[in-house]
Short mmCIF file of C-alpha atoms in Angstrom, two decimals:
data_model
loop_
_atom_site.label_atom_id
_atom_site.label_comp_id
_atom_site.label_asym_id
_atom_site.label_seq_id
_atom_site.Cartn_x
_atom_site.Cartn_y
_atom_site.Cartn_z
CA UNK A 1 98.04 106.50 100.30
CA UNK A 2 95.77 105.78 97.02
CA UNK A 3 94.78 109.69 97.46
CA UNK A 4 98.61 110.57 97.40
CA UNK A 5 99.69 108.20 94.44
CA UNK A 6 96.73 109.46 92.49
CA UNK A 7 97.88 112.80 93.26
CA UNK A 8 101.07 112.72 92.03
CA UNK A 9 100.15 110.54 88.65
CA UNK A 10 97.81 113.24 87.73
CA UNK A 11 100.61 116.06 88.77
CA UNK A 12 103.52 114.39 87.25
CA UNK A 13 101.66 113.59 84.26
CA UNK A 14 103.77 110.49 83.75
CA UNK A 15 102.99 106.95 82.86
CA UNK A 16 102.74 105.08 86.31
CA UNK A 17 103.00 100.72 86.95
CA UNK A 18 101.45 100.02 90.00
CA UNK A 19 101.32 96.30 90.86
CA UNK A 20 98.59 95.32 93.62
CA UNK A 21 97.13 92.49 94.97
CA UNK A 22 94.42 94.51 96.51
CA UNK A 23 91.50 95.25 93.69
CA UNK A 24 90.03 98.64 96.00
CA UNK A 25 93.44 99.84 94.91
CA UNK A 26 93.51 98.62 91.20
CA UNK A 27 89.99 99.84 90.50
CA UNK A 28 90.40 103.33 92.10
CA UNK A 29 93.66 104.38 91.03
CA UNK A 30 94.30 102.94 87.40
CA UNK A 31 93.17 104.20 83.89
CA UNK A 32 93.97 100.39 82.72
CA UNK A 33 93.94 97.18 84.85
CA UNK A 34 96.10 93.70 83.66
CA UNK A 35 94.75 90.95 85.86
CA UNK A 36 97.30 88.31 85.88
CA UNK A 37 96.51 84.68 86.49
CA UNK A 38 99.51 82.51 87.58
CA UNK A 39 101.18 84.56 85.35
CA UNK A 40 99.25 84.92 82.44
CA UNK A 41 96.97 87.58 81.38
CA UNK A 42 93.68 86.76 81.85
CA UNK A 43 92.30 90.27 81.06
CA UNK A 44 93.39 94.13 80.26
CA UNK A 45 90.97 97.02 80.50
CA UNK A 46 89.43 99.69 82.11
CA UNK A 47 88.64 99.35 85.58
CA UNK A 48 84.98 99.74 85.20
CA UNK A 49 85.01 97.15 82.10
CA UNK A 50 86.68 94.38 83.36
CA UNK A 51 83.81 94.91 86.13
CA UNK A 52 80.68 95.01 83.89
CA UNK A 53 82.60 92.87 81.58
CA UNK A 54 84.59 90.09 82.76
CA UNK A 55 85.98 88.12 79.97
CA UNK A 56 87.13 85.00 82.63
CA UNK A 57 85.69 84.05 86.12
CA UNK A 58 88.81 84.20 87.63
CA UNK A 59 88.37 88.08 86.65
CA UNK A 60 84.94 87.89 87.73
CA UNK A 61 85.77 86.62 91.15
CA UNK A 62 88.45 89.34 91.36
CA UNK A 63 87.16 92.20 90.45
CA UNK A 64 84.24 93.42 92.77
CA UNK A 65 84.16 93.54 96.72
CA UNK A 66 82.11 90.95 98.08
CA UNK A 67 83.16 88.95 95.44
CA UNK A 68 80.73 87.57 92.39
CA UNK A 69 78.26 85.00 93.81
CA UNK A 70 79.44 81.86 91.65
CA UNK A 71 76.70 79.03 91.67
CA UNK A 72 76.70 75.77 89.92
CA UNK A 73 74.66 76.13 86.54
CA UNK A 74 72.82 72.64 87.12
CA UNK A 75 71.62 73.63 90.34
CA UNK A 76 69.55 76.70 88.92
CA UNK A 77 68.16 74.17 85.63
CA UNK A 78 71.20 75.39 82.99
CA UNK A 79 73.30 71.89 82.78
CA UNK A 80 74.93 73.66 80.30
CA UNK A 81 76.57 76.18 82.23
CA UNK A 82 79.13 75.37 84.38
CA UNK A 83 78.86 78.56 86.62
CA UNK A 84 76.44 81.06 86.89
CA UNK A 85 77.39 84.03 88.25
CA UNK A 86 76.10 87.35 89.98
CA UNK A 87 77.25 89.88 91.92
CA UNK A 88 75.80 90.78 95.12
CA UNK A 89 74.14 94.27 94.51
CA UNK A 90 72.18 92.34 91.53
CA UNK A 91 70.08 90.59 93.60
CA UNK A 92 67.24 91.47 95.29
CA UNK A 93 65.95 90.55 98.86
CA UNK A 94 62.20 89.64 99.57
CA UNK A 95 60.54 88.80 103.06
CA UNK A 96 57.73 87.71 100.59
CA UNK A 97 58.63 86.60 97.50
CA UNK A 98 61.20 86.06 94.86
CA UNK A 99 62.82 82.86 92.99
CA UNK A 100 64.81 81.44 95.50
CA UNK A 101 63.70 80.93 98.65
CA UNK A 102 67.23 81.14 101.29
CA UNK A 103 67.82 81.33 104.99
CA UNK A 104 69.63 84.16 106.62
CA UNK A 105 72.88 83.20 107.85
CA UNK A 106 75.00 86.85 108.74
CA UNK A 107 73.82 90.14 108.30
CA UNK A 108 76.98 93.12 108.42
CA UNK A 109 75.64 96.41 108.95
CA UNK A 110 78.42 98.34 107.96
CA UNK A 111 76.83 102.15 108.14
CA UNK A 112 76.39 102.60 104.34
CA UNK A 113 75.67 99.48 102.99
CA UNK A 114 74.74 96.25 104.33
CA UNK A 115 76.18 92.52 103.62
CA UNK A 116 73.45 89.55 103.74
CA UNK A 117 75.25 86.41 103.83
CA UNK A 118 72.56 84.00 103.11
CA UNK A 119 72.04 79.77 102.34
CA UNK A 120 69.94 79.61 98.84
CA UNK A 121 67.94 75.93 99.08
CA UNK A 122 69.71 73.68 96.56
CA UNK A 123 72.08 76.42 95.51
CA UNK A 124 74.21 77.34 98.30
CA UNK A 125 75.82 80.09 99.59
CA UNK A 126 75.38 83.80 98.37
CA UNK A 127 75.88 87.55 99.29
CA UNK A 128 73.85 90.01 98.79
CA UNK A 129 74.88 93.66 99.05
CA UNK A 130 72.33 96.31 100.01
CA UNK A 131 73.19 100.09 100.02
CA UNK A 132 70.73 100.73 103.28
CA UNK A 133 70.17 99.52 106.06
CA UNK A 134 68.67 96.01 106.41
CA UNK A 135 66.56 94.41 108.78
CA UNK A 136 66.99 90.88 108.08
CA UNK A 137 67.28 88.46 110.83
CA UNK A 138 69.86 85.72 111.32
CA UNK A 139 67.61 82.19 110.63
CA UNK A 140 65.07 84.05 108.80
CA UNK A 141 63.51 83.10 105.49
CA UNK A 142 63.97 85.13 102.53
CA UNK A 143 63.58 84.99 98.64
CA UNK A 144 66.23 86.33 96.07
CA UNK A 145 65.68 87.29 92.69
CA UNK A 146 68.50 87.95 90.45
CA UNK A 147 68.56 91.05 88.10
CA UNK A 148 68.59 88.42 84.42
CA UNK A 149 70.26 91.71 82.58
CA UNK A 150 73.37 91.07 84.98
CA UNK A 151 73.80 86.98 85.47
CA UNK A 152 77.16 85.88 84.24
CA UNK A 153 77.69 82.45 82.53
CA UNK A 154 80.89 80.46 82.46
CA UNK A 155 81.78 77.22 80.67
CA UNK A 156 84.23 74.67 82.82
CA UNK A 157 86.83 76.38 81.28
CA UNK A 158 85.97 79.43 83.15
CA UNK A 159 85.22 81.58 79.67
CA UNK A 160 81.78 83.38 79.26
CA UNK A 161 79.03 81.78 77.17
CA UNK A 162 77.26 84.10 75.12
CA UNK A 163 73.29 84.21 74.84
#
């Protein structure tokens, strides 16, 4: 159906509002995205810059499929951030080394990319998202490193802090 829509905006050349839950949908078939809160506005963009750019977590958290890995800033040594996040294809997996050893919990082989669902020590839970195939092991021991150019910081109220 998102083929046929698309279709037919680009045919009809004609200004389109298409309201979705479903963020596949908003971020394939929209020039401009307003993600609503409750709501309110929490951000109005491009598709690909309210990924790369989230101006709220709640945005963060939305936009993206597996979701942003949100962790809690004093668990990774930054008391002063009150969530740290990354997105699963910024992280990278290690049988060997990395900075934070985890424990494989799930691994979804799902043809073209693979889902790790893993338990960070002292962090907690987090996805990664690898675009071949994987051959992790359920209880194994891992390391992840996160990509630095692509962490996300958020105050408590949910804003990004700038570095």
């Amino acid at each position: 159906m998102r083929v046929e829509i698309a279709r037919l905006h680009k045919e009809l050349g004609v200004t389109m509002v298409y309201v979705t839950h479903d963020q596949v949908e908003a971020m394939t078939m929209a020039d401009k995205i307003v993600v609503l809160n409750g709501g309110r506005i929490e951000q109005a963009g491009r598709p690909m810059d309210l990924y790369r750019d989230p101006q709220t977590a709640f945005v963060a958290g939305f936009i993206g499929s597996p979701r942003m890995n949100f962790l809690n800033g004093a668990a990774l040594g930054e008391p002063s951030v009150h969530t740290w996040g990354i997105r699963p294809e910024h992280l990278a997996i290690s049988p060997t080394e990395g900075d934070w050893p985890a424990t494989v919990e799930l691994v979804e082989n799902l043809g073209s990319e693979t889902l790790v669902h893993l338990q960070a020590d002292g962090i907690g839970p987090v996805i990664v998202k690898l675009g071949r195939d994987a051959t992790f092991e359920t209880g194994g021991h891992v390391f992840l490193t996160p990509d630095p150019s692509a962490v996300r910081r958020f105050g408590a109220d949910g804003k990004p802090l700038r570095r």
